[in-house]
Amino acid sequence: MLLQSVLHFTRQRRLFTGAAAALCLAAAGCAGAGDGTVLAAHEYRTANVEDVSRAVQTSATVAAARTEAVTTALTGPLTSLSVTAGDRVEEGQLLATVDVSSVQRELENQKSQQATTLTSELNSLEQAEQKHRQYKESLDQSLNPEVNTAQAALRTATAAHEDAIRAFETKKSDAATGRDPRLVEQERALEQARNQVLNGEINLARSGVASAAAALQTEPSVDGVQQSVTTHIGTVEAATALQNSVKDLRNRQEAYTTALQSVDRDLAEAQRQVASTFEAKKEAAVSVESAKLTARQQLDSLASGVEQARRAADVARQSVGRGTDHLTRDINASEIRAPFTGVVVTVGSEIGRPVAGSVVTLADDSGMILRTEVPEVDVAGLKPGADVTFTTAATGGKTFHGKVSRVSPVAGVTAGGPAAQQQGAAGAAAAQSSGAQRPTFPVEITIDGDTKDLRIGGSARARIVLAADKGGLAVPREAVFERNDGTKAVLVVAGAEGPGSRGTVEERRVETGTEGDVTVAVTGGELKKGETVISQGSTRRDLLGTTVTLGEAA
């Protein structure tokens, strides 16, 4: 609206200035010459040092720099609420309380379950340790039944094997030395039989039958003996006795041979018995080691069971209280307190109703900001740190100061927003009727200095400086014109020193900077401080070189 008014005022001033100039030329009777022209007071001004800025005017809202919704994870009904919107609260002040009786019951149930679980795990650990201890003691004291049975079987097998070895060695020794009872008996009988034969032969020899012995030696048969006896002697008794002795000798020899074979068979059987008892001893020894291995594995298994029971007990012990931390926190959170000092903006809950979302919303009014939106056409030149001045309806003409702290890169409100407000009622109506989109960008302004009497949510009218030149000369915007060579210049009344004085109109080359609503900053060129500048230089170039008089102020 202000920009529209300025443009309207500028157009009116141009028309008025042109008309005044025409009247002056007509009155002087020197159209085109300019000598004797009187410049009205509004047609000139002195070039002085002045800050020039370009700004955008916008509507804004006063807000707290920090706003926080105080919420709770509890869902129980609200039992107390001690604040209303607009109340000032201190940090830590009690705002409301929530019913947590159901949470307390749940906490007690979980603690009871955890205690039961821990007791069960500790009992299991104790039982596992006892089994392990008892089994280990039985092994240390050689009381393990499986190992003992295997060791007894090994001892039996070892004894049997040793007995078999001794029996074999005895048989082998007896056989080697001829001390086997059966051989000794047979040898004795054989020796007796031989002696009888020898005695028979001697008897026959004594009977004069010398050839009988030879006959007996070559063929100890009855027929041979009888023939010899018949031939040499006639003693039948001696021959018969010798014949019987020879038969007995033959039988004894056969018995001895049979005894030798029996001894060999017994020796072989004894050797087989040694081998058999060795196999039994070997199997018993393997059984002992297997029983020991099984016992060690059982001991290791019991030790593993102890370790597992200990870990389970540790987990149960560590779990006590851990799973209930959130319940404890919920109980402790039954009292909702202010996180900082500030003002209650809204109250979102009621006593007796379950808490849903925000209980209250607090604003920290120790730091205040402005929130506004700037039209797209101006946002390109707007940077954080830009100076801002503003007023509010609640504080009247008091001016506050601030700086732009943030310019959003994303457009906010479009048609009908602050941009439409700046155009005035007519411009806004035209924009809405045409359906034109007016992108605006959210801007946040930090308020500096005194914020007393500012009200959160109040409206403000802000002036945001987009560009500024400070400490230089300033001239009216309409005073600057562009020459044919592309440079800029202004017209000055050289030699004039205030109202009523006369001077010659001359050009001064200038370099310009920031353009304000009415003036423009001169950043370089030929213009000097204190020179009188014609306000409408672009339309009064016809006065160049003429003498003019500075009119008095009305």
PDB file of C-alpha atoms in Angstrom, residues 73 85 118 200 205 213 218 228 235-236 248 255 258 263 279 341 366 386 407 432 457 474 521:
ATOM      1  CA  ALA A  73       3.804 -40.325  26.886  1.00  0.00           C
ATOM      2  CA  ALA A  85      -3.545 -19.538  28.518  1.00  0.00           C
ATOM      3  CA  LEU A 118      15.324 -64.716  39.277  1.00  0.00           C
ATOM      4  CA  GLY A 200      65.510-161.241  28.520  1.00  0.00           C
ATOM      5  CA  ALA A 205      72.511-165.341  26.238  1.00  0.00           C
ATOM      6  CA  ALA A 213      69.887-161.173  20.678  1.00  0.00           C
ATOM      7  CA  THR A 218      67.115-157.112  13.690  1.00  0.00           C
ATOM      8  CA  SER A 228      66.652-168.963  17.410  1.00  0.00           C
ATOM      9  CA  THR A 235      64.299-173.079  26.842  1.00  0.00           C
ATOM     10  CA  VAL A 236      60.824-172.091  25.998  1.00  0.00           C
ATOM     11  CA  ASP A 248      55.666-154.455  26.150  1.00  0.00           C
ATOM     12  CA  ALA A 255      52.511-144.666  24.447  1.00  0.00           C
ATOM     13  CA  THR A 258      51.298-140.475  22.003  1.00  0.00           C
ATOM     14  CA  VAL A 263      52.121-132.470  25.245  1.00  0.00           C
ATOM     15  CA  GLU A 279      42.296-110.038  23.585  1.00  0.00           C
ATOM     16  CA  THR A 341      10.306 -19.790  32.199  1.00  0.00           C
ATOM     17  CA  SER A 366      12.674 -13.562  26.862  1.00  0.00           C
ATOM     18  CA  ALA A 386      19.488  -7.037   7.016  1.00  0.00           C
ATOM     19  CA  VAL A 407      15.136 -16.380   4.706  1.00  0.00           C
ATOM     20  CA  GLN A 432      -7.531 -12.300  -6.713  1.00  0.00           C
ATOM     21  CA  GLY A 457       0.761 -13.194  18.387  1.00  0.00           C
ATOM     22  CA  ALA A 474      21.960  11.737  -1.547  1.00  0.00           C
ATOM     23  CA  ALA A 521      22.865   7.503  -3.175  1.00  0.00           C
TER      24      ALA A 521
END
